[in-house]
Amino acid sequence: MEFSELIKTATVESVVLGGRGLPAVRGTLCITSHHLLLSSCPGGDAQPGTVELWLLIRNVDAVEKRVQNLGWYQPPRTNGSPRDSRLAGSSGTITLRCKDLKVLQLEIPGMEECLNIASSIEALSSVDSVMMMYPFFYRPQDLRLEEGWHLFPLEQYFQKIAAQTNQWRLSDLNRDFTTCPTYPAGVIVPAAVSDDTLRRAARFRQGGRFPVLSYYHPSNGTVMLRSSQPLTGPNRKRCPEDEVLLGTVLDEGERGFIIDTRSAQAAKQARMMGGGTEPKSSYPQWKRLHRPLERGRPLQESFIKLVEACNDASLSMDRWLSRLESCRWLSHVKAALSTACLAAQCLDREEASVLVHGAEGTDTTLLVTALAQVILDPGCRTMVGFQGLLEREWIEAGHPFHLRCARSAYSHARLKQEAPLFLLFLDCVWQLSRQFPFSLEFGESLLLALFDNAYASDYGTFLCNNEKERRVLGGACVK
């Protein structure tokens, strides 16, 4: 596919750009393979006061068009030619609703031009091939491709743990991604457990996501693990290797907590479908706690209702507060923070190790483990430490960004794979920054930048769904 095939009209003059809180700007509109450009300078050379719009087309979530026909006229016949009827003064308005929640309006002279521009933007914004996205074409000046990759290698994080204990090791059993396609090549596991035991345990966990180390508490030596659900099924199957793996984490007489991010009823239904939970009889040192967190469609619908309420300027204060409550977004924030606080309390105050999982272990599981580390570890509240946390707990841990962040709140296509889990995490961190304003080294601007780049970016940080997919692409995009 060539991008030129999707662009029906590349340039239109006298286009008026407007938006909420923005002055109207008239200029030349251009469509390229990845950007929508508008310049108010008619000569093409930027002058003082020139207004320019550079919109990454991948950022467009929905396109709405409206055309106006101001009447027909019939020009006089010339040289006996047949009479021709044409549109007089036709124009159109395109509303672009973006993934970063901005809303822009383009007033375009000419009905045909308007329809062509709208069709081109819709086609370009719907290109789903990762290889066709802008990070594969963007080349920042003075930046070599390899400089952006692996700024926070897992080996570096493991060295901090190895300096405090010898009970954990860095395993490369997943170097070819056959044990678990959504885990990175290296994982931190108990030193006393062999790779063969880990491979057998992986077959007992959904998607092969066997328990791996997420966080080591330096004060008391407790650990936080993450995994997917065990495949016990309706017959309550057992896996001796999985039991050994979790048993090795705890010394004799110690206890641990399994925080299941599903409700007890959802876990029971999952068992009938082949999933399930760890039975107490097989894991006697572990106590299961259910803390249900929404994901998927319910969370996406909550986000959509929140944005709709924020865009409704006609609401009174009482009506606005009512809609804010009914969308339940803040309830999701509260539930996520409460569950993360529970995990942190188990580790720090109860001095008990924790295993966090839901079903696949790629969504709410990572939400809890990442938030718990922000709460527990001052290093994760620095600029560098927070970036390392995102690398370990979201990107390398296999959160499917390509599926979850395909669309934002304005899209008319509601795909079941979409869910703003990462946005929920950023909102939770923002809430912590408001409650403890001197505890974080970064502020709102970084969180907003992360939100923008997770949905549409010049860079490849959040491309693909896991490390295996990124490895297949060969690191051709700049991170």
Phi, psi and omega in degrees: 000135175255139179298328181299333179291338182266350183260108183275323176225124187268329186220138175221134178270161173058041175271136180256123179259132177217170179183168182297122179079006181245140175288148179292139181231130177256136181189194180263129180258131177231142175245125173248185183298330184231349185230152169252120185244138173220128180234135179276356181270112186294333184276351180092342177263126183297130177243163174304130182092356178294135177254129179233139174247126172239101182248120175293121186297332175300339181282348181282124182263324180209146179239124177240133183233147177217126182249150180235133178247113184268010175128169179248151172222159180239109178293153180294154178290145176231130178053039176073011180289153179294150180292138184244128177259131183226162175288135176253117175068030177288147179205177180205160178237129176248126175256122179256117176257118191262160181293335176275011174079006173285152177233121181240147177238137178239120174263117190242125177288131179099120182295318181296317178298319180299313181294322179293317179298315180298316180296321180294316180295318179299316182293315182291324181285347182261001178297121188259347181292125181298322182295342181266001183278161191300325180305336179279352181244345183276131179229092179298147179291146174060030176227118176280147186304319186286347184292330186273347186268141173057052175288335182231071184296148179298329179301322180294318178294321180294326180299325177296321180287318182296334179287346183248337182205154176249017183272359181230152180222160177262115183257142176250027182298340181258024185298333177256007176063021179275331178289315178213113184291344182254000174269159173288176182294326180247141177222151179263123187225166177300136182296333184277356183255128182282161178296326179295319176297320179296321179296320179291321177295326181297327179291343181266359181242142182301130180069010180076012184275080180286163183298127177229161182287132175253319183209137175249123181276111186291338184284320185232000176080004176287161184226156172244124179252161172221151181198187169257181181289151174284150181265063180287322178070180182295337180269005178054054178298153179242159177222104181303324181293321178293321178295321177295317181301310181287329178292329180293332182294328185253138172282168180299131180089347178279159177236159177221165181239135172257113178264108180265121184277017173248161173287162179299323180292319178295322178294324178293319178294324178296326179296324178291341180259009177109349179268219176139202181226170178281115180293142184298327182294330181267341180231066190296337182272356184249133176252130183269134176235128179262123176229086187295131175235134181286150173209174177069219188303314180302320180290321178296317179296323178297317179297316180298316179295324177297314181294321177299318179295320180292332182272353181270099183283351183274356185286140170282171182298315181297317180294321179296314179296325178294316179291324177299318179291320184289335179286338173069016179295315180294334175294321177294321177298314180299316181296319180294314179294321179296319179291319177296321177296323177298314178298317179296321180293320178300317182289314190273316185264320179277347182052047180234140178286159187226138169245125179250130172201160172237246176262282181283335181079018182246000186233269182296331176302311181290328176302315183288313183295323180290315179295321179300323179288326174298322180288319187274321194251112177301331179297329179284353179260004171271166180299310182291316181297323179292321177296320177296323178297316179298321179298312184286312193267349179237306187284301181290332182285355170092028172291126186282079183300321183298325179278314187287327185251025180296321179225163181250227188267347187260348187297141176278342177265112183260095181274141185291342180282345184282141177192130183276055180295318182291322175297320177298319177299314180297322178295319178298318178296322177297319178299320177296322180293329178286325181282326180233075190295342181255010185263344182248139182279349181238169183230201186297326184298321178293318181296320177294319178297321178294319177299312180301314185285336177292330183262329179199127188210155170284343189247167186260013185304315186256016177287155175071181185250345181194174184292328179298315180296321179293323179293322179297323179289348172078018178063034183280350180257153182277136181249000000 
